Each structure stands twice: as C-alpha cells, then as structure tokens.
Amino acid sequence: MSGPTRRPQSSARDAAGSGARLAWLDVLRGLAALAVVFDHTSYYVLHHVRTIVYQWFDPGNYGVFVFFIISGYIVPASLERKGSVRTFWVSRLFRLYPLYLLAVGIAVALYFAHFGSIRGEDSDPGTSILSQLLMMSNVLEGKNLPNVVWSLSYEMVFYLLLTALFIARVHKRSSWYALGFAAAAVAIGGVLPQAFFTHNVATPRLIALVADLAVMAGLAFAVVLRGTSRLAGAAIAAVVAITLLAFNGGWIWPWEALSILALMFTGTMFYRAERGEYPWRRAVVIGVTVLGLAIVAGLWHSRAWGMSAHAELLWSRRWISAFALAGLTFAAGLAFRHVRWPRVLTWLGLISYSLYLLHPLVIEVYHHYSWTRQPHPFGLQVMLAAGLLAIMIAVSSLTYLSVERPMQDVGRRVGRWLDGRLGPDRIPDAVPVRQPAMAGRGHPATD
C-alpha cells in the first residue's frame, strides 16, 4: 500500500515544473505506437519479417502494454494535479472524443465508399452506437470501429475506477490495487465468462443501453453533486465498469483484462515512487511481481484453448516477451527520464494518439488499391512500408495540429469557464500536484 508521504525528491519535483513536458513519456508513446503500426501493417507488407518476429515476439501486445503502463503513470497525476473531478472529465472529453469521433466517421465514410469493412456494425447500427458511445465497445459486445479502439474500453474502466477511488480518498493505495488485479488474473481470470450478459441476460442493445445510462448517471452525480451523493455516483459508475470488464468482455480474455488493470496501477505506483511517496525498492519488487503474475495468468489459462505443443510454445514466447519487454521499456524510460530527447522522437509521442487511431484507416485504403494479392519482392515491401509510415505520420501530424491540440485548448477554456460559473470543484483534502502539462498520447491521451 502506498504509505504516507515521505521526504519529497527534489529532482522529481524539478522535472515536473510548470509548463515542462516529460519528454521520455513521449518517446515511449511513439515507440509503442510504432510497434502497433508494425503489427497491423505487416499483414500486408514485410511478411517475411513478420514471420520471423512472431516466432518470439508480439509487437502489438507489447505496444498496448506500454501504453497501459503510461496511462497508469500519468492519468492519476492529471487528476491529482487538477484536484477536480469536473475539470478532469472535461479534459478527458475534449482530449479523447474529437479524434475518436473523427476516426469513427472516417471509417464509416470509407465503408460507404467501398474502401473497407466496418465488421458487422451495419447489421445493427443502434447497438453499435450504444456500445461505442462511451468508448466501451469491447465490454459491450461492440465491434470496435476502428479495430484498435478495443483498448479505449479498458482506459475508460480505469478512469471510472480512478474517479471513485479519488473521491473516496483511497486512490494512493496503488501497489495494493496492482497486486490485487494481478492476483485476480491468476486466481479467477480463467473462470470468469466472456460476454456473459449479452449472451445470457438480455440483448446486446439492452445491455449497452442500461450500462450507458448507469455510467452516465453515476458520472453526472460524481461531477455535479457533493458529499455522499458524489461518492455514490462515482461508485455506481465504477462498479458497472468493473462488472462489464469481468463478465462481459469482448475478444480479449478476462485474465488479460485484469492484467491490464494491474499494469495501469503498477504505472501509478511508479509515479508515486518518483514523487517520493513510496519506496523505490518496494516499487521495483512489486512491479516485477505484477509482471510475473500477469505472465503466469496467460501461460496457465491459455492451456484451456487446447493448442498444439508447437502453437503453445510460440504463444508462450510471445506472451512472456511482450510483458517483459514492456516492463523493461518503461524501466528504461524512467532511468533516462532526465535525458534531452530529439524533437523528432518526442513528436511521435505527441501524435501517437492520432497515429494509433488512424493508421488502420490508411491500411484500409492501401489494401483497397493494392494491385496484387501476391507477396511483393522484399525490397518493394520495405519501400511500401516506409511510404505507408510516412503517410500515417503526415496524416497524424495534421490531425494533431488541426483537431487534437485545438480541442485540448477548448477543453481547458471550458474547464475554466465552468469553474467561474459553478465555483471551484476541488475534493476536500486533495492536494494539487505540480505536474507538467502533458498532452498527447498514443492511445488515449494524458492531459
């Protein structure tokens, strides 16, 4: 459990000066986004490289695991720095939704232009809209449009849970939460059902409708009300979110979902260690333990799939290496957090949310125009991959500059306007944290 505040480390506070950026987080975001881009692009180009890499390593899993640790590290810092649930959620809304809606809109437009599939969403548009309304499609039996938005479901679950913990003033027990979710992944992650409610209780549309209303009502109570009513609202939203994660998950398994939450709270624990609120030595031991438990959960529960010995060996290698390298990547980032990084690397972090959400759409267009379904010569594959990446970065830079950054500014202005009209919304005893203004995120964002 994260104990009482110890002697603050001046270096951590200096690094968090007003207006500064944590460049090392941007570098990690950019690296994670590139790993996910490679995972999806290599289905169409660099086939031989993909075959070799996937003998040992799953870059897609690695990338999202790094993103989840970063979310755990910085999102609680954003909430604690603001000290206001209302301001936090206003910033979330303007940070995440504009680009998310743009990505969904482009995906639908490409479908109607016959450039790609929207994976069955057209068969029941009402259910699709309800499942994606709160970015929780993967725990509401949605189809994930675009396909990468599955990860946003677990981001939203984390935000809702974090809000309830913050209002209850028990948000600093990060190590306990990390260990608890990791242990749950091992102990019960293999027996929890997938999509239980939508397959056994009611139609997917009704489940999505009830879940949306419950979460929005609870969140509205948490944002608007005070005292016990505020806590009750936040608790309702958090309980609904955790219940959906445990009993109504989409294509990832319950033990994977629980491991994701464990990773996020591990990131939070390291944030507290850097601030001097938690012993570094204990944080390292618990971090390694959480990664170990998550690996064990996957190795143990995946045996129920009945894979062949060879397939099980390959899957085990990829699962172990993705978790281990994600942990090592974050550790390296922490170790070199005071290094001055080149602008080109930090820029990839700034545009990483756009890169994450929009790269599948670029791939859809490429796939539509690909003049042959046969593998290209390797040299041509390298050129195509480089060209696709250049287009993805250019498009992502454009959407960051024209959509993400302006809407973040609007969110800050709206937050200040609401403070002026409704008064400050700080949780009693919540001490504002002096942290940098951190925008940009590979897959969902941080400020």
XYZ file of C-alpha atoms in Angstrom:
447
model
C 0.000 0.000 0.000
C 1.290 3.426 -0.858
C 2.118 4.791 2.536
C 2.108 8.328 3.885
C 4.082 10.960 2.082
C 7.787 10.561 2.622
C 10.524 13.086 2.000
C 9.782 14.509 -1.500
C 12.568 14.091 -4.003
C 13.561 17.470 -5.349
C 14.629 16.039 -8.701
C 11.148 14.670 -9.320
C 9.569 17.990 -8.446
C 12.059 19.948 -10.524
C 11.341 17.721 -13.506
C 7.671 18.456 -13.044
C 7.983 22.184 -13.308
C 5.115 24.209 -14.628
C 4.907 24.170 -18.424
C 7.562 21.442 -18.809
C 6.965 18.216 -20.677
C 8.027 14.739 -19.691
C 9.789 14.012 -22.953
C 10.656 10.442 -22.011
C 6.948 9.575 -21.902
C 6.531 10.977 -25.404
C 9.410 8.818 -26.614
C 7.805 5.721 -25.077
C 4.427 6.599 -26.606
C 5.976 6.999 -30.021
C 7.802 3.673 -29.702
C 4.612 1.916 -28.581
C 2.605 3.426 -31.446
C 5.220 2.298 -33.978
C 5.068 -1.240 -32.571
C 1.287 -1.342 -33.060
C 1.630 0.143 -36.552
C 4.138 -2.569 -37.473
C 1.806 -5.239 -36.108
C -1.042 -4.182 -38.397
C 0.964 -3.073 -41.433
C 2.967 -6.299 -41.569
C -0.164 -8.218 -42.502
C 0.191 -6.605 -45.928
C 3.892 -5.802 -46.315
C 7.075 -7.149 -44.716
C 5.523 -10.608 -44.476
C 8.840 -12.402 -44.065
C 9.929 -10.022 -41.291
C 6.603 -10.561 -39.545
C 7.040 -14.336 -39.687
C 10.466 -14.098 -38.058
C 9.412 -11.568 -35.416
C 6.320 -13.527 -34.427
C 8.372 -16.586 -33.664
C 9.379 -14.782 -30.483
C 7.555 -11.519 -30.026
C 4.119 -9.883 -30.463
C 4.733 -6.167 -31.144
C 1.015 -5.359 -30.947
C 0.672 -6.665 -27.404
C 3.949 -5.033 -26.465
C 2.792 -1.654 -27.745
C -0.527 -1.610 -25.919
C 1.082 -2.895 -22.708
C 3.493 0.038 -22.791
C 0.556 2.393 -23.377
C -1.350 0.967 -20.417
C 1.606 1.398 -18.062
C 1.993 5.002 -19.243
C -1.712 5.642 -18.649
C -1.379 4.334 -15.116
C 1.605 6.567 -14.554
C 0.242 9.845 -15.843
C -3.587 9.840 -15.767
C -3.781 9.749 -11.948
C -1.202 12.540 -11.919
C -3.509 14.590 -14.126
C -6.483 14.025 -11.814
C -4.472 14.785 -8.674
C -2.883 17.857 -10.231
C -6.292 19.248 -11.106
C -7.816 18.142 -7.803
C -11.187 18.410 -9.529
C -13.306 15.584 -10.868
C -15.231 18.001 -13.074
C -12.114 19.508 -14.645
C -10.594 16.058 -15.114
C -13.601 14.737 -17.015
C -13.963 17.870 -19.104
C -10.336 17.459 -20.152
C -10.947 13.755 -20.888
C -13.932 14.606 -23.047
C -12.095 17.175 -25.151
C -8.899 15.133 -25.243
C -10.345 11.842 -26.420
C -13.672 12.297 -28.147
C -12.963 14.708 -31.036
C -10.358 12.459 -32.649
C -12.297 9.327 -31.708
C -15.418 10.642 -33.469
C -13.318 11.679 -36.449
C -11.792 8.191 -36.701
C -15.214 6.532 -36.477
C -16.598 8.950 -39.057
C -13.760 8.260 -41.494
C -14.197 4.514 -41.017
C -17.906 4.776 -41.847
C -17.169 7.006 -44.843
C -14.630 4.512 -46.171
C -17.210 1.754 -45.791
C -19.807 3.637 -47.831
C -17.132 4.396 -50.433
C -16.428 0.628 -50.590
C -12.891 1.013 -49.267
C -13.231 -1.295 -46.335
C -15.384 -3.208 -43.905
C -16.932 -1.983 -40.686
C -17.043 -5.542 -39.356
C -20.765 -6.089 -38.993
C -21.602 -2.718 -37.476
C -24.092 -2.067 -40.277
C -26.183 -5.081 -39.260
C -27.355 -3.353 -36.068
C -26.396 0.331 -36.087
C -28.375 1.070 -32.903
C -26.429 -1.443 -30.853
C -23.201 -0.261 -32.453
C -23.843 3.354 -31.458
C -24.791 2.424 -27.900
C -21.760 0.163 -27.463
C -19.343 2.827 -28.688
C -20.990 5.864 -27.113
C -18.763 5.752 -24.018
C -15.747 4.236 -25.775
C -16.508 0.910 -24.088
C -17.295 -1.216 -27.129
C -15.094 -4.125 -26.112
C -17.006 -4.672 -22.865
C -20.402 -4.100 -24.508
C -20.113 -6.671 -27.300
C -19.335 -3.962 -29.824
C -17.328 -4.466 -32.986
C -14.550 -1.946 -32.266
C -14.595 0.642 -35.034
C -11.785 1.155 -35.972
C -10.402 -2.136 -34.701
C -7.831 -0.536 -32.372
C -10.441 1.174 -30.173
C -10.820 -2.006 -28.102
C -8.097 -0.645 -25.819
C -10.092 2.508 -25.077
C -12.623 0.343 -23.231
C -10.047 -0.508 -20.580
C -8.838 3.071 -20.425
C -12.395 4.172 -19.626
C -12.804 1.462 -16.987
C -9.602 2.704 -15.375
C -10.758 6.348 -15.450
C -14.093 5.460 -13.820
C -12.441 3.334 -11.158
C -9.830 6.003 -10.512
C -12.532 8.660 -10.100
C -14.305 6.629 -7.420
C -11.049 5.917 -5.584
C -10.072 9.588 -5.731
C -13.396 10.806 -4.324
C -13.193 8.159 -1.573
C -9.598 9.329 -0.892
C -8.177 5.823 -1.208
C -6.508 6.425 -4.582
C -2.944 6.270 -3.270
C -3.016 2.561 -2.430
C -1.683 1.822 -5.893
C 0.515 -1.151 -5.075
C -2.372 -2.999 -3.406
C -4.584 -2.473 -6.436
C -1.821 -3.606 -8.804
C -1.188 -6.774 -6.820
C -4.907 -7.398 -6.321
C -5.773 -7.270 -10.017
C -2.716 -9.341 -10.950
C -3.606 -11.984 -8.355
C -7.210 -11.979 -9.577
C -5.971 -12.558 -13.136
C -4.271 -15.737 -11.942
C -6.901 -16.930 -9.472
C -10.189 -16.230 -11.258
C -9.255 -14.908 -14.692
C -9.747 -18.330 -16.244
C -13.214 -18.966 -14.827
C -14.856 -15.616 -15.492
C -17.184 -15.750 -18.527
C -16.870 -13.722 -21.701
C -19.837 -11.625 -22.848
C -21.995 -13.215 -20.145
C -24.667 -10.506 -20.004
C -25.094 -10.090 -23.755
C -25.227 -13.864 -24.294
C -27.330 -14.905 -21.301
C -29.193 -11.986 -19.737
C -30.527 -9.660 -22.425
C -29.909 -8.443 -25.952
C -26.648 -6.588 -26.637
C -28.626 -3.414 -27.326
C -30.419 -3.507 -23.960
C -27.226 -4.278 -22.054
C -25.430 -1.417 -23.787
C -28.319 0.965 -23.121
C -28.559 0.087 -19.423
C -24.783 0.253 -18.990
C -24.538 3.627 -20.763
C -27.330 5.134 -18.671
C -25.887 3.794 -15.412
C -22.370 5.042 -16.150
C -23.526 8.452 -17.376
C -25.859 8.919 -14.411
C -23.184 7.878 -11.945
C -20.605 10.102 -13.575
C -23.048 13.025 -13.609
C -23.567 12.589 -9.848
C -19.791 12.460 -9.353
C -19.243 15.638 -11.366
C -22.204 17.741 -10.261
C -23.065 16.740 -6.694
C -21.140 16.851 -3.433
C -20.526 14.663 -0.412
C -22.025 11.185 -0.135
C -24.107 11.574 -3.302
C -20.978 12.305 -5.309
C -19.237 9.227 -3.944
C -22.312 7.068 -4.561
C -22.475 8.202 -8.186
C -18.785 7.550 -8.777
C -19.106 4.136 -7.104
C -22.042 3.163 -9.328
C -20.135 4.077 -12.486
C -17.017 2.232 -11.293
C -18.906 -0.903 -10.257
C -20.708 -1.056 -13.601
C -17.400 -0.642 -15.432
C -15.594 -3.341 -13.420
C -18.559 -5.704 -13.748
C -18.566 -5.285 -17.510
C -14.819 -5.867 -17.639
C -15.070 -9.060 -15.579
C -18.254 -10.558 -17.045
C -18.897 -9.009 -20.443
C -15.536 -8.596 -22.127
C -15.070 -8.774 -25.860
C -12.359 -10.570 -27.754
C -9.708 -10.430 -25.020
C -9.972 -12.878 -22.148
C -10.909 -11.881 -18.575
C -7.403 -12.656 -17.315
C -5.998 -10.310 -19.955
C -8.387 -7.542 -18.883
C -7.458 -7.970 -15.221
C -3.770 -7.983 -16.146
C -4.281 -4.679 -17.991
C -5.677 -3.019 -14.859
C -2.757 -4.455 -12.885
C -0.352 -2.848 -15.373
C -2.086 0.517 -15.037
C -1.916 0.560 -11.253
C 1.714 -0.536 -11.484
C 2.371 2.589 -13.536
C 0.609 4.634 -10.830
C 2.782 3.055 -8.165
C 5.935 4.107 -10.035
C 4.564 7.628 -10.341
C 4.209 7.716 -6.551
C 7.705 6.327 -6.139
C 9.145 9.090 -8.313
C 7.334 11.673 -6.211
C 8.888 10.217 -3.069
C 5.568 8.895 -1.744
C 6.554 5.224 -1.968
C 9.891 3.389 -1.546
C 11.624 2.687 -4.842
C 12.944 -0.690 -3.758
C 9.479 -1.908 -2.807
C 8.022 -0.482 -6.021
C 10.527 -2.427 -8.124
C 9.787 -5.682 -6.274
C 6.036 -5.234 -6.655
C 6.375 -4.211 -10.305
C 8.329 -7.372 -11.101
C 5.800 -9.420 -9.128
C 2.868 -7.955 -11.058
C 4.546 -8.684 -14.395
C 5.299 -12.209 -13.210
C 1.708 -12.826 -12.137
C 0.369 -11.485 -15.437
C 2.700 -13.802 -17.340
C 1.647 -16.761 -15.191
C -2.040 -15.931 -15.754
C -1.576 -16.085 -19.505
C 0.540 -19.244 -19.525
C -1.841 -21.065 -17.209
C -5.236 -20.056 -18.553
C -4.271 -20.301 -22.226
C -3.851 -24.067 -21.777
C -7.640 -24.331 -21.854
C -7.516 -23.466 -25.561
C -6.142 -26.908 -26.397
C -3.344 -25.651 -28.638
C -0.806 -27.965 -30.163
C 2.566 -28.152 -28.433
C 4.208 -26.015 -31.126
C 1.455 -23.391 -31.132
C 1.539 -23.227 -27.341
C 5.311 -22.726 -27.377
C 5.051 -19.865 -29.872
C 2.193 -18.213 -27.975
C 4.033 -18.545 -24.650
C 7.165 -16.946 -26.074
C 5.186 -14.005 -27.408
C 3.210 -13.522 -24.185
C 6.314 -13.612 -21.968
C 8.411 -11.369 -24.212
C 5.649 -8.772 -24.681
C 5.168 -8.306 -20.936
C 8.855 -8.499 -20.080
C 9.918 -6.027 -22.779
C 7.060 -3.643 -21.929
C 8.273 -3.583 -18.330
C 11.888 -3.131 -19.383
C 10.931 -0.361 -21.810
C 9.145 1.591 -19.094
C 12.044 0.987 -16.694
C 14.494 2.298 -19.295
C 12.324 5.361 -19.803
C 12.358 6.048 -16.079
C 16.105 5.522 -15.904
C 16.720 8.030 -18.716
C 13.905 10.428 -17.841
C 16.267 13.397 -17.487
C 17.854 12.924 -20.920
C 17.169 15.604 -23.512
C 15.476 13.718 -26.343
C 15.483 14.746 -30.027
C 12.390 16.602 -31.173
C 11.634 14.003 -33.845
C 11.202 11.320 -31.178
C 9.034 13.418 -28.890
C 6.902 14.475 -31.862
C 5.980 10.834 -32.449
C 4.686 10.796 -28.891
C 2.655 13.943 -29.427
C 0.918 12.495 -32.478
C 0.733 8.948 -31.134
C -2.993 9.053 -30.313
C -3.718 10.076 -33.906
C -1.225 7.524 -35.192
C -2.830 4.791 -33.117
C -6.419 5.538 -34.149
C -5.889 6.452 -37.804
C -3.257 4.037 -39.082
C -5.786 1.191 -39.631
C -7.734 3.517 -41.945
C -4.628 4.239 -44.028
C -4.071 0.484 -44.252
C -7.685 0.010 -45.421
C -7.104 2.436 -48.294
C -3.806 0.765 -49.213
C -5.426 -2.661 -49.152
C -8.206 -1.431 -51.443
C -5.745 -0.122 -54.032
C -3.187 -2.914 -53.729
C -2.821 -4.169 -57.292
C -1.904 -7.731 -56.353
C -2.642 -10.116 -53.526
C 0.675 -11.910 -54.054
C 3.653 -11.025 -51.815
C 5.853 -8.309 -53.289
C 9.660 -8.658 -53.520
C 11.271 -7.790 -50.196
C 12.842 -4.555 -51.431
C 9.474 -3.320 -52.663
C 7.868 -4.324 -49.364
C 10.376 -2.182 -47.470
C 9.632 0.782 -49.739
C 5.876 0.296 -49.344
C 6.183 0.045 -45.566
C 8.266 3.221 -45.437
C 5.785 5.020 -47.676
C 2.796 3.917 -45.600
C 4.530 5.014 -42.414
C 5.333 8.421 -43.916
C 1.684 8.870 -44.918
C 0.494 7.781 -41.458
C 2.827 10.237 -39.733
C 1.803 13.070 -42.076
C -1.917 12.411 -41.546
C -1.443 12.062 -37.785
C 0.545 15.294 -37.613
C -2.248 17.069 -39.471
C -4.978 15.760 -37.163
C -2.914 16.524 -34.081
C -2.415 20.134 -35.164
C -5.937 20.677 -36.504
C -8.049 18.541 -34.137
C -6.266 17.303 -31.024
C -4.362 20.374 -29.904
C -7.122 22.920 -30.609
C -9.735 20.783 -28.839
C -7.467 20.376 -25.814
C -7.268 24.171 -25.644
C -11.066 24.365 -25.857
C -11.319 21.836 -23.035
C -9.099 23.942 -20.812
C -11.161 27.042 -21.553
C -14.403 25.180 -20.846
C -12.964 23.932 -17.552
C -12.036 27.450 -16.502
C -15.455 28.753 -17.586
C -17.225 26.101 -15.515
C -15.071 26.972 -12.517
C -16.078 30.599 -12.939
C -19.778 29.818 -13.260
C -20.111 26.953 -10.773
C -17.204 27.614 -8.446
C -14.112 25.508 -7.762
C -14.627 21.758 -7.655
C -11.730 20.512 -5.597
C -12.097 17.405 -3.499
C -11.511 18.292 0.179
C -8.019 17.373 1.370
C -6.899 16.763 -2.211
C -3.547 18.489 -2.588
C -2.875 19.804 -6.107
C 0.113 18.102 -7.679
C 2.606 20.250 -9.515
C 2.996 18.357 -12.768
C 3.738 19.250 -16.375
C 1.051 19.949 -18.907
C 1.148 16.648 -20.697
C -0.838 16.355 -23.844
C -0.533 13.757 -26.485
C -0.824 10.102 -26.069
C -0.515 7.192 -28.260
C -3.658 5.613 -27.409
C -5.681 7.617 -25.409
C -4.239 10.662 -24.138
C -2.976 12.082 -20.963
C -3.992 15.660 -20.394
